[in-house]
């Protein structure tokens, strides 16, 4: 941040692209008004303009016919760590206008402290799993449609093979074929049993994504069952639900990117490194799953590396969070990804374990490869 | 719906566009797997495929190099009216893939009954406001940055002029300059006072959008203060929060489209008529604000008319909801919009009232114009 900036204000960088005849300065000013007073300049008193309207701090060409505008907002507009209003201020109404992408944030320290960020973070998840110096391994229990017994058996096998974190598939909610309460008990029991047999420290993270009233109940049940963390899809339940899950500080939070793709467009939306790398982190995600390049989805390598960097970068007093590349990572190629992304990464391996008949052995082989590759 | 369809299943229409070499049938099948078992076909047992995987019911060319796929899903995948899982099933992971737009839904009756829809609907809001045969008028109290006293004064003026529903601007949350609790009391009192003086029936709807724990508290406070409805931004708080607000049946719910624009892209996302016209309605919105064509935003006339049609169409036992075109409607042109959209419309007029010095008179003049135009 340039030294002359008012660090008590929230600074937001927008990449603006202009249609024919559109003036970038007018467009930047329009964002500053639309996101705050939502009235034309001549309908607002000078006192309210000074207090509420965003300030266009800088505007510069950004190549490709685009402009980079930094607009600062009074942090008081957000209220006391009010996450829905934060989202509204950052991109609410302007989501309905063309050619605007949120590409960067600079946070007032006080706002970061109110939001709280990860309670475990990278070090905390390393302590929970006992994996001190190597990447963590994660696998998903699936598919939806299996009864609880079969899901628990998969948990047992992954834990027997030493997978660090075994999480519910994000589509397992509270379906009749495998109700949440029964599933969390049986799956946690299966992982504990495997740990007892192997001396391992695998963890089971159930998916607590659900209706507004059910979500805290599911988290409580996970807690009482002995789970040390949970999976949640922030964009399905509202970002503030993540802050609520993280706040007590006794459950680690892994965030799933379901629905995130609607934000990721050329010249529109919220950049993946901001949404997954920064907003998911500030509300309390200890680990953030994202669709890795070269898998089934469409993010570029540069975008994936930007997400990793955002999750790990210094950010006020907030802890760094684990990037969790996923979505078609081949177990055989994990060493390459370690070289590329570094050890402070959690790899979520799905299909390429399931494609092998013996899940415990497939998991164990993968863990051996990772250990050998990292001398850990 | 064709007569041979299984009406217990959720039928979803996707408009698919294919990149060079992509096969539309393979892409439709991929959606059916990605949104359910999330594993390749050869890793899933036939029993689970039959139970969980979506079925591609039809696939036909849709012009412009696109295809229309209807995929049906077992309603059991949603669980008992689980709104986050519904969203996840409809567009969660595939949001991260290119060339897929959700353009239509056909609901199992049981799922609609679980979700509940509007508790007031068009008739209920007409009863509350006493406006039986004409369009309703809505105005927003703003801007953020004004103290409570000034906001209450605006409420008083709009109510004196006979605006049916005076709602908080969606950016008024719980900022220190106008805290929620103080604002709701003073603004409601101002509207009641104006009604007493004029014999009118104006209503004040405070914005209850806020952190997960605060939202029900704000709704309760609104209720205790005598408000008959509230404003909420479903995409900021999570769609299920709307269902929770609507469920008790004593507060009407007006929905704001903040953040909705991220869904509206050429060949990607969820079509406005589905998101605003159908999903917002099924979770309980009695009135849905959308950015009207020819205003500050980018929806086309056809899209606006499709939203109107979705909100009003027969849908199981659900009540119809008011379309609320907004975002730069000129008060002087309201008669034209009435002719175009019909009387079952609520017009949200903002800037063009604020541009006039005397808000009460501007509101009264507008109401007169509407009454004369509709003989009501």
XYZ file of C-alpha atoms in Angstrom:
752
model
C 0.000 0.000 0.000
C 1.409 3.428 -0.873
C 2.541 5.211 2.309
C 0.173 8.149 1.836
C -2.978 6.037 1.985
C -5.448 6.357 4.842
C -5.123 2.888 6.325
C -8.361 3.239 8.267
C -10.272 3.092 4.960
C -11.080 -0.024 2.931
C -9.274 0.224 -0.426
C -10.816 -1.737 -3.279
C -9.241 -2.239 -6.685
C -11.596 -2.608 -9.628
C -10.547 -3.497 -13.140
C -12.812 -1.472 -15.362
C -13.432 -2.032 -19.037
C -15.261 0.646 -20.943
C -17.717 0.287 -23.773
C -17.406 2.672 -26.712
C -17.699 6.234 -25.533
C -17.618 5.314 -21.818
C -15.277 7.462 -19.767
C -13.246 5.461 -17.221
C -13.159 8.351 -14.746
C -16.951 8.669 -14.890
C -17.295 4.919 -14.515
C -15.037 4.855 -11.446
C -16.998 7.740 -9.912
C -20.225 5.924 -10.680
C -19.019 2.891 -8.696
C -18.151 5.153 -5.759
C -21.718 6.548 -5.735
C -23.628 3.408 -6.707
C -22.089 1.348 -3.907
C -22.833 3.933 -1.249
C -25.451 6.682 -1.566
C -26.984 5.271 -4.749
C -28.160 8.724 -5.783
C -26.885 11.273 -8.294
C -24.283 13.688 -6.896
C -26.693 16.637 -7.010
C -29.206 14.870 -4.737
C -26.751 14.377 -1.876
C -25.532 16.950 0.644
C -21.808 17.731 0.788
C -21.664 16.354 4.358
C -23.053 12.984 3.259
C -20.785 12.910 0.215
C -17.790 13.451 2.489
C -18.945 10.803 4.967
C -20.329 8.093 2.733
C -19.355 8.292 -0.929
C -16.351 6.239 -2.008
C -13.238 8.130 -3.089
C -11.535 7.365 -6.372
C -7.933 7.331 -5.141
C -6.179 6.381 -8.364
C -7.123 5.501 -11.923
C -4.608 4.162 -14.382
C -4.531 2.221 -17.626
C -4.310 -1.545 -17.078
C -3.756 -2.732 -20.639
C -6.186 -4.423 -23.013
C -8.453 -1.393 -23.022
C -8.977 -1.697 -19.265
C -8.389 0.671 -16.345
C -7.415 0.015 -12.773
C -9.356 2.117 -10.265
C -8.618 2.126 -6.553
C -11.653 3.333 -4.618
C -11.544 3.780 -0.869
C -14.553 3.467 1.431
C -15.120 4.565 5.003
C -14.871 1.347 7.057
C -17.870 2.596 9.043
C -20.056 1.741 6.046
C -19.458 -1.934 6.830
C -20.605 -1.680 10.434
C -19.032 -3.928 13.045
C -17.722 -6.804 10.962
C -21.025 -7.094 9.077
C -20.131 -9.593 6.336
C -23.306 -9.253 4.219
C -22.909 -5.470 4.167
C -19.211 -5.896 3.309
C -20.188 -7.964 0.259
C -22.870 -5.447 -0.612
C -20.370 -2.582 -0.436
C -17.756 -4.420 -2.488
C -19.926 -5.686 -5.337
C -23.674 -5.567 -4.565
C -25.352 -3.252 -7.058
C -22.425 -2.977 -9.450
C -22.677 -6.721 -10.057
C -25.569 -5.634 -12.284
C -23.366 -3.393 -14.423
C -21.029 -4.553 -17.158
C -17.246 -4.361 -17.264
C -16.358 -4.291 -13.563
C -14.116 -6.842 -11.831
C -12.992 -6.680 -8.209
C -9.309 -7.575 -8.289
C -7.800 -6.424 -5.004
C -8.444 -5.414 -1.403
C -6.443 -3.526 1.206
C -7.990 -3.919 4.614
C -8.120 -1.620 7.610
C -6.535 -3.531 10.465
C -9.583 -3.004 12.684
C -11.908 -4.631 10.153
C -9.635 -7.657 9.832
C -9.599 -7.983 13.614
C -13.412 -7.867 13.706
C -13.676 -10.560 11.034
C -11.168 -12.774 12.785
C -9.903 -14.973 9.973
C -8.766 -18.589 10.405
C -8.645 -19.841 14.008
C -6.384 -22.798 13.153
C -4.704 -21.787 9.926
C -1.828 -23.733 8.434
C 0.012 -24.290 11.727
C -3.153 -25.273 13.543
C -4.095 -27.884 10.956
C -0.532 -29.200 11.068
C -0.845 -29.593 14.843
C -4.186 -31.384 14.533
C -2.905 -33.822 11.930
C 0.665 -34.174 13.150
C 1.974 -33.523 9.629
C 4.681 -30.983 10.381
C 6.657 -30.532 7.208
C 4.875 -32.097 4.269
C 1.741 -31.230 2.286
C -1.482 -32.532 3.780
C -3.632 -35.072 2.000
C -7.389 -34.839 1.838
C -9.968 -37.200 0.329
C -13.719 -36.925 -0.089
C -16.211 -39.547 1.078
C -18.699 -40.089 -1.725
C -20.899 -40.460 -3.673
C -24.258 -39.192 -2.507
C -26.665 -42.117 -2.692
C -24.567 -44.531 -0.619
C -25.984 -45.572 2.743
C -24.190 -44.560 5.934
C -22.526 -47.933 6.376
C -20.831 -47.730 2.987
C -19.716 -44.142 3.595
C -18.263 -45.120 6.991
C -16.418 -47.987 5.327
C -14.819 -45.560 2.880
C -13.771 -43.359 5.805
C -12.209 -46.358 7.485
C -10.229 -47.263 4.388
C -8.944 -43.749 3.749
C -7.962 -43.415 7.414
C -6.246 -46.799 7.346
C -4.157 -45.540 4.454
C -3.214 -42.407 6.385
C -5.164 -39.644 4.600
C -4.889 -36.615 6.901
C -8.362 -35.180 6.432
C -11.304 -37.209 5.194
C -14.157 -34.890 4.355
C -17.730 -35.454 3.298
C -18.465 -34.823 -0.329
C -20.077 -31.380 -0.490
C -23.289 -32.939 -1.859
C -23.821 -35.023 1.283
C -26.224 -32.965 3.335
C -29.091 -34.611 5.210
C -30.597 -36.881 2.572
C -32.792 -39.741 3.799
C -30.372 -42.364 2.425
C -27.592 -41.117 4.767
C -28.978 -38.683 7.366
C -26.484 -36.244 8.837
C -26.740 -37.354 12.465
C -26.255 -41.008 11.684
C -23.525 -40.322 9.138
C -21.396 -38.136 11.373
C -21.474 -40.699 14.184
C -20.590 -43.685 12.042
C -17.958 -41.963 9.927
C -16.209 -40.431 12.934
C -16.266 -43.810 14.681
C -14.734 -45.454 11.604
C -11.888 -42.955 11.478
C -11.204 -43.273 15.226
C -11.144 -47.056 14.881
C -8.681 -46.906 11.993
C -6.476 -44.488 13.927
C -6.487 -46.849 16.894
C -5.338 -49.708 14.681
C -2.649 -47.796 12.801
C -1.563 -45.246 15.397
C -2.582 -42.617 12.848
C -4.129 -39.193 13.342
C -6.624 -38.965 10.489
C -9.519 -36.542 10.937
C -13.086 -36.670 9.638
C -14.720 -33.350 8.607
C -18.482 -33.676 8.024
C -20.296 -31.307 5.677
C -22.443 -29.012 7.823
C -23.786 -26.950 4.912
C -27.528 -26.754 5.401
C -30.521 -24.594 6.214
C -29.823 -21.560 8.403
C -31.169 -23.159 11.579
C -29.662 -26.585 10.916
C -26.114 -25.394 10.287
C -25.179 -24.530 13.899
C -26.980 -27.676 15.104
C -24.937 -29.800 12.710
C -21.742 -28.094 13.868
C -22.679 -28.815 17.494
C -23.341 -32.438 16.704
C -19.983 -32.703 14.910
C -18.295 -31.158 17.947
C -20.014 -33.500 20.402
C -19.130 -36.477 18.212
C -15.455 -35.587 18.484
C -14.854 -34.098 15.047
C -12.152 -31.437 14.990
C -13.356 -29.672 11.866
C -16.145 -29.337 9.318
C -16.735 -28.686 5.638
C -18.966 -25.823 4.517
C -19.887 -24.210 1.190
C -19.808 -20.476 2.020
C -21.694 -19.318 -1.064
C -24.589 -21.703 -0.417
C -25.142 -20.633 3.188
C -23.958 -17.031 3.100
C -20.381 -15.984 3.880
C -21.286 -14.863 7.380
C -22.174 -18.431 8.339
C -18.458 -19.244 8.014
C -17.612 -16.510 10.521
C -20.141 -18.043 12.925
C -18.692 -21.528 12.477
C -15.134 -20.326 13.006
C -15.776 -17.988 15.938
C -15.868 -20.494 18.826
C -12.393 -21.588 17.712
C -12.826 -25.293 18.403
C -13.706 -26.515 14.900
C -11.438 -26.084 11.907
C -13.282 -24.870 8.809
C -12.680 -26.185 5.312
C -14.452 -24.152 2.626
C -15.844 -25.587 -0.605
C -16.179 -23.432 -3.763
C -19.664 -24.604 -4.802
C -21.352 -21.830 -6.849
C -18.140 -19.747 -6.940
C -17.842 -20.013 -10.701
C -20.589 -17.442 -11.229
C -18.134 -14.802 -10.000
C -15.312 -15.716 -12.379
C -15.756 -14.025 -15.720
C -13.576 -12.191 -18.117
C -13.924 -8.517 -17.110
C -16.712 -9.104 -14.597
C -17.144 -10.414 -11.096
C -14.770 -10.993 -8.208
C -11.376 -12.448 -9.082
C -10.768 -15.972 -7.692
C -7.758 -14.818 -5.662
C -9.986 -12.233 -3.953
C -13.094 -14.372 -3.447
C -11.507 -17.728 -2.549
C -8.112 -16.450 -1.439
C -9.103 -13.452 0.598
C -12.842 -13.214 1.397
C -13.128 -16.912 2.291
C -10.025 -16.523 4.480
C -10.998 -13.345 6.340
C -14.323 -14.873 7.426
C -12.497 -17.820 8.956
C -11.674 -20.621 6.505
C -8.620 -22.614 7.612
C -8.430 -24.366 4.252
C -10.006 -23.412 0.937
C -10.749 -25.917 -1.812
C -10.432 -24.659 -5.373
C -10.581 -26.285 -8.804
C -7.005 -26.832 -9.874
C -5.741 -26.092 -13.370
C -5.627 -29.102 -15.676
C -8.511 -30.817 -13.894
C -12.199 -30.799 -14.768
C -12.583 -27.034 -14.353
C -11.400 -23.860 -15.979
C -9.057 -21.798 -13.758
C -5.641 -20.991 -15.211
C -2.321 -21.863 -13.616
C -1.680 -18.199 -12.840
C -5.063 -17.928 -11.141
C -4.384 -21.010 -9.013
C -1.024 -19.597 -7.953
C -2.686 -16.278 -7.121
C -5.213 -18.084 -4.898
C -2.350 -19.890 -3.115
C -0.521 -16.607 -2.592
C -3.605 -14.838 -1.222
C -4.358 -17.590 1.271
C -0.808 -17.580 2.625
C 0.141 -13.895 2.481
C 0.613 -11.712 5.575
C -2.739 -10.071 6.347
C -2.868 -8.075 9.553
C -3.008 -10.414 12.516
C -4.770 -13.140 10.499
C -3.358 -16.629 10.184
C -2.573 -18.052 6.761
C -4.894 -20.748 5.391
C -4.180 -23.915 3.418
C -4.827 -23.822 -0.320
C -6.558 -27.076 -1.315
C -6.242 -27.682 -5.057
C -8.814 -30.251 -6.209
C -11.100 -31.258 -9.027
C -9.300 -33.997 -10.865
C -5.786 -34.167 -9.395
C -4.132 -37.409 -10.444
C -2.486 -39.108 -7.454
C 0.456 -40.058 -9.659
C 1.216 -36.412 -10.389
C 1.158 -35.145 -6.797
C 4.982 -34.785 -6.603
C 4.892 -32.392 -9.566
C 2.194 -30.327 -7.856
C 4.228 -30.257 -4.640
C 7.189 -28.883 -6.555
C 4.966 -26.271 -8.105
C 2.827 -25.230 -5.119
C 5.102 -25.946 -2.151
C 4.599 -27.947 1.038
C 2.072 -25.560 2.590
C -0.601 -27.090 0.392
C -3.326 -29.626 1.034
C -4.063 -31.881 -1.917
C -7.629 -33.130 -2.320
C -7.529 -36.351 -4.319
C -10.791 -37.928 -5.385
C -11.440 -39.817 -8.590
C -7.926 -41.161 -9.010
C -8.109 -42.911 -5.607
C -11.610 -44.207 -6.283
C -10.437 -45.584 -9.613
C -8.213 -48.002 -7.667
C -9.910 -51.019 -6.158
C -8.193 -50.971 -2.755
C -8.791 -47.515 -1.276
C -6.613 -48.051 1.812
C -3.705 -49.180 -0.288
C -4.202 -46.389 -2.830
C -4.192 -43.859 0.031
C -1.169 -45.459 1.689
C 0.793 -45.501 -1.568
C 0.001 -41.826 -2.095
C 1.127 -40.931 1.419
C 4.390 -42.869 0.881
C 5.053 -40.961 -2.332
C 4.449 -37.635 -0.593
C 6.666 -38.565 2.353
C 9.485 -39.735 0.141
C 9.197 -36.626 -1.990
C 9.351 -34.334 1.034
C 11.693 -36.312 3.264
C 8.924 -36.128 5.827
C -44.456 -30.201 -18.804
C -44.816 -33.127 -21.243
C -47.375 -35.639 -19.912
C -44.889 -38.513 -19.779
C -42.568 -36.808 -17.283
C -42.110 -38.137 -13.782
C -43.513 -35.214 -11.814
C -41.898 -36.385 -8.587
C -38.490 -35.477 -10.045
C -36.960 -32.003 -10.303
C -36.549 -31.117 -14.000
C -33.865 -28.581 -14.807
C -33.299 -27.005 -18.197
C -29.742 -26.027 -19.062
C -28.725 -24.090 -22.143
C -25.428 -25.592 -23.164
C -22.913 -24.073 -25.521
C -20.100 -26.254 -26.742
C -16.511 -25.338 -27.488
C -14.936 -26.753 -30.631
C -15.033 -30.519 -30.534
C -17.248 -30.675 -27.432
C -20.137 -33.115 -27.753
C -23.418 -31.728 -26.334
C -24.616 -35.187 -25.273
C -21.383 -35.779 -23.352
C -21.647 -32.334 -21.798
C -25.228 -32.943 -20.659
C -24.225 -36.315 -19.188
C -21.288 -34.637 -17.455
C -23.674 -32.204 -15.736
C -25.833 -35.112 -14.569
C -22.772 -36.769 -12.952
C -20.937 -33.655 -11.754
C -23.945 -32.361 -9.852
C -24.597 -35.652 -8.091
C -22.023 -38.417 -7.659
C -19.099 -36.309 -8.880
C -17.238 -39.415 -9.986
C -16.659 -41.038 -13.380
C -19.368 -43.499 -14.445
C -17.064 -46.506 -14.019
C -16.423 -45.687 -10.330
C -20.091 -45.804 -9.344
C -22.290 -48.879 -8.795
C -25.372 -49.322 -10.986
C -27.603 -49.004 -7.903
C -26.140 -45.600 -7.023
C -26.319 -44.470 -10.639
C -30.014 -45.353 -10.709
C -30.676 -43.633 -7.383
C -28.521 -40.521 -7.566
C -27.260 -39.584 -11.019
C -29.308 -37.051 -12.969
C -31.106 -38.281 -16.098
C -30.742 -36.485 -19.385
C -34.389 -36.469 -20.424
C -34.123 -34.492 -23.644
C -31.435 -32.732 -25.648
C -32.253 -30.534 -28.607
C -30.670 -27.758 -30.623
C -31.481 -24.307 -29.249
C -30.053 -22.120 -32.011
C -26.873 -20.045 -32.017
C -24.726 -23.151 -31.598
C -26.431 -23.951 -28.292
C -28.338 -26.974 -27.018
C -31.197 -27.277 -24.591
C -30.820 -30.160 -22.140
C -33.494 -31.148 -19.672
C -31.980 -33.114 -16.806
C -34.132 -34.609 -14.061
C -32.956 -35.220 -10.520
C -34.390 -37.321 -7.723
C -36.027 -34.826 -5.350
C -34.568 -36.843 -2.476
C -31.157 -35.370 -3.327
C -32.425 -32.020 -2.031
C -33.470 -33.390 1.349
C -36.431 -31.838 3.135
C -36.592 -28.371 1.579
C -32.842 -27.863 2.055
C -32.283 -24.625 0.131
C -28.443 -24.635 0.158
C -28.409 -28.205 -1.175
C -31.008 -27.210 -3.790
C -28.675 -24.467 -5.040
C -25.754 -26.866 -4.923
C -27.655 -29.430 -6.982
C -28.828 -26.860 -9.536
C -25.561 -25.039 -10.195
C -22.875 -25.689 -7.515
C -19.908 -27.363 -9.178
C -20.961 -26.691 -12.759
C -20.739 -22.967 -12.025
C -17.020 -23.632 -12.447
C -17.437 -24.963 -15.983
C -17.933 -22.874 -19.105
C -20.977 -22.686 -21.354
C -23.771 -23.732 -18.982
C -26.801 -21.582 -18.175
C -29.749 -22.672 -16.023
C -32.815 -21.458 -17.901
C -35.793 -23.354 -16.510
C -37.190 -25.393 -13.636
C -40.127 -27.748 -13.236
C -40.800 -28.486 -9.612
C -42.161 -31.534 -7.861
C -45.227 -30.374 -5.989
C -43.931 -31.784 -2.691
C -40.743 -29.710 -2.907
C -42.720 -26.527 -3.567
C -44.887 -27.292 -0.558
C -41.788 -27.764 1.613
C -40.304 -24.459 0.452
C -43.569 -22.627 1.038
C -43.216 -19.616 -1.252
C -44.705 -16.177 -0.516
C -46.920 -15.999 2.569
C -48.577 -12.726 1.475
C -48.059 -12.628 -2.273
C -49.764 -10.094 -4.508
C -53.180 -10.338 -2.807
C -51.676 -10.200 0.658
C -49.693 -7.049 -0.089
C -52.805 -5.513 -1.633
C -54.695 -6.236 1.584
C -51.924 -4.737 3.725
C -51.731 -1.557 1.660
C -55.396 -1.251 0.720
C -54.446 -0.762 -2.938
C -56.850 -3.157 -4.584
C -56.676 -2.527 -8.287
C -53.688 -0.357 -9.153
C -49.945 -0.901 -9.182
C -48.226 -0.363 -5.837
C -45.703 2.376 -5.307
C -42.488 1.876 -3.390
C -39.737 4.332 -2.461
C -36.386 3.857 -0.756
C -35.218 5.812 2.283
C -31.643 6.898 1.653
C -28.778 7.615 1.480
C -26.551 5.765 3.908
C -24.731 8.398 5.924
C -27.839 10.308 7.047
C -28.640 10.238 10.750
C -31.816 8.517 11.945
C -33.726 11.762 12.313
C -33.211 12.673 8.666
C -34.158 9.171 7.499
C -37.339 9.265 9.595
C -38.180 12.638 8.097
C -37.928 11.162 4.602
C -40.227 8.320 5.673
C -42.716 10.853 6.947
C -42.705 12.765 3.682
C -43.078 9.708 1.469
C -45.919 8.432 3.685
C -47.593 11.833 3.634
C -47.573 11.631 -0.154
C -49.151 8.183 -0.056
C -46.308 5.873 -1.136
C -47.537 2.354 -0.353
C -44.287 0.821 0.826
C -41.362 2.854 2.077
C -38.334 0.613 2.377
C -34.848 1.149 3.708
C -32.157 1.507 1.116
C -30.426 -1.878 0.930
C -27.159 -0.299 2.105
C -28.669 0.772 5.437
C -27.632 -1.999 7.802
C -26.474 -1.213 11.327
C -23.965 1.577 10.758
C -23.106 3.751 13.747
C -24.556 6.858 12.060
C -28.041 5.251 11.980
C -28.146 2.080 14.094
C -30.803 -0.444 13.147
C -32.731 -0.437 16.423
C -33.015 3.323 16.587
C -33.778 3.616 12.873
C -36.585 1.088 12.807
C -38.320 2.735 15.761
C -38.123 6.254 14.449
C -38.942 5.454 10.833
C -41.944 3.301 11.761
C -43.165 6.023 14.111
C -42.859 8.605 11.327
C -44.918 6.503 8.922
C -47.595 5.791 11.536
C -47.788 9.503 12.303
C -48.189 10.405 8.631
C -50.881 7.739 8.220
C -52.740 9.149 11.203
C -52.681 12.608 9.647
C -53.682 11.564 6.138
C -55.798 8.483 6.831
C -53.313 6.603 4.687
C -51.998 3.061 4.967
C -48.320 3.428 4.073
C -45.979 0.739 5.350
C -42.325 0.905 6.385
C -40.115 -2.102 5.571
C -36.711 -1.956 7.306
C -33.704 -3.721 5.828
C -32.924 -6.705 8.062
C -30.003 -7.969 5.954
C -27.173 -8.611 8.367
C -24.976 -11.184 10.087
C -26.501 -14.637 10.544
C -27.322 -14.134 14.221
C -28.495 -10.533 13.817
C -30.950 -11.170 11.010
C -33.663 -12.932 13.062
C -33.135 -10.433 15.895
C -33.694 -7.553 13.479
C -36.800 -9.227 12.097
C -38.123 -9.639 15.644
C -37.466 -6.026 16.436
C -39.242 -4.964 13.238
C -42.194 -7.150 14.223
C -42.352 -5.754 17.762
C -42.145 -2.228 16.399
C -45.240 -2.832 14.311
C -43.685 -3.217 10.862
C -45.626 -5.519 8.561
C -42.724 -6.407 6.296
C -38.972 -6.254 5.774
C -36.378 -5.884 3.055
C -33.647 -8.503 2.636
C -30.888 -9.187 0.107
C -31.079 -12.972 -0.342
C -27.700 -13.386 -2.006
C -25.890 -11.530 0.784
C -27.353 -13.625 3.602
C -27.966 -16.940 1.851
C -31.253 -17.841 0.159
C -32.371 -19.986 3.083
C -32.498 -16.930 5.336
C -35.437 -15.723 3.232
C -37.294 -18.965 3.918
C -36.697 -18.423 7.654
C -37.955 -14.835 7.471
C -41.073 -15.812 5.551
C -41.975 -18.941 7.540
C -43.745 -17.368 10.549
C -46.080 -15.699 8.041
C -46.445 -12.394 9.877
C -43.853 -10.315 7.972
C -44.014 -9.688 4.248
C -40.655 -10.121 2.528
C -39.318 -7.828 -0.151
C -36.160 -9.160 -1.838
C -33.326 -7.003 -3.172
C -31.097 -8.204 -6.039
C -27.753 -7.101 -4.571
C -24.968 -9.325 -6.012
C -27.374 -11.003 -8.454
C -25.529 -9.655 -11.484
C -22.748 -12.213 -11.086
C -25.238 -14.870 -12.242
C -26.315 -13.073 -15.417
C -23.928 -13.776 -18.249
C -24.213 -14.643 -21.861
C -24.168 -18.462 -21.907
C -23.325 -18.870 -18.232
C -25.048 -18.658 -14.891
C -28.669 -18.698 -13.809
C -31.107 -16.768 -15.983
C -32.691 -13.735 -14.240
C -36.214 -15.155 -14.682
C -35.103 -18.296 -12.824
C -33.010 -16.665 -10.084
C -35.120 -13.585 -9.330
C -38.434 -14.805 -10.716
C -38.476 -18.334 -9.425
C -35.828 -19.120 -6.779
C -36.423 -15.865 -4.886
C -40.172 -16.589 -5.015
C -40.131 -20.229 -3.925
C -38.131 -19.367 -0.786
C -40.750 -16.826 0.216
C -40.306 -13.393 -1.364
C -43.617 -11.536 -1.652
C -42.051 -8.889 -3.875
C -38.809 -8.994 -5.851
C -36.886 -5.904 -6.875
C -35.039 -6.071 -10.184
C -33.146 -3.579 -12.308
C -35.542 -2.434 -14.995
C -34.554 -2.048 -18.627
C -33.625 1.490 -19.636
C -32.405 2.371 -16.157
C -28.881 2.278 -14.764
C -28.463 -1.476 -15.296
C -28.245 -3.946 -18.130
C -31.221 -6.319 -18.288
C -33.150 -6.380 -21.563
C -36.856 -5.697 -21.930
C -37.497 -9.357 -22.729
C -35.640 -10.399 -19.575
C -37.661 -7.993 -17.430
C -40.892 -9.346 -18.888
C -39.703 -12.905 -18.242
C -39.038 -12.028 -14.575
C -42.537 -10.556 -14.291
C -44.045 -13.670 -15.832
C -42.114 -16.027 -13.529
C -43.139 -14.168 -10.393
C -46.819 -14.232 -11.321
C -47.197 -17.629 -13.003
C -49.122 -20.564 -11.474
C -46.645 -22.635 -9.452
C -48.168 -25.471 -7.450
C -49.903 -24.069 -4.401
C -47.557 -21.056 -4.223
C -48.863 -17.517 -4.280
C -47.711 -15.115 -6.997
C -45.274 -12.358 -5.988
C -45.045 -8.718 -7.031
C -42.409 -7.809 -9.616
C -40.709 -4.574 -8.498
C -38.934 -2.909 -11.417
C -36.406 -0.360 -10.156
C -33.027 1.178 -10.787
C -33.737 4.472 -12.445
C -37.461 4.524 -13.238
C -38.524 8.060 -14.067
C -41.702 8.988 -12.173
C -42.971 10.780 -15.271
C -42.874 7.564 -17.287
C -44.715 5.336 -14.816
C -47.944 5.289 -16.912
C -45.982 3.831 -19.835
C -44.549 1.130 -17.581
C -48.016 0.344 -16.232
C -49.280 -0.163 -19.782
C -46.342 -2.415 -20.480
C -46.166 -4.441 -17.235
C -49.751 -4.398 -16.002
C -51.298 -3.429 -12.689
C -49.873 -6.372 -10.728
C -46.583 -4.529 -10.515
C -44.930 -2.522 -7.766
C -42.857 0.405 -9.012
C -39.822 1.398 -6.976
C -39.076 5.037 -7.679
C -35.927 6.568 -6.249
C -33.760 9.200 -7.829
C -36.544 10.925 -9.756
C -38.448 11.606 -6.525
C -35.291 12.733 -4.713
C -34.528 15.096 -7.585
C -37.661 17.056 -6.632
C -37.396 19.351 -3.645
C -40.693 18.475 -1.969
C -40.722 14.711 -1.456
C -44.300 14.555 -0.121
C -45.608 16.473 -3.063
C -43.528 14.484 -5.566
C -44.910 11.271 -4.055
C -48.482 12.595 -4.005
C -48.267 13.715 -7.618
C -47.000 10.297 -8.623
C -49.809 8.549 -6.770
C -52.357 10.816 -8.480
C -50.940 9.981 -11.867
C -51.117 6.255 -11.117
C -54.682 6.504 -9.795
C -55.879 8.500 -12.797
C -54.156 6.104 -15.154
C -55.766 3.068 -13.514
C -59.129 4.543 -12.524
C -58.280 3.377 -9.041
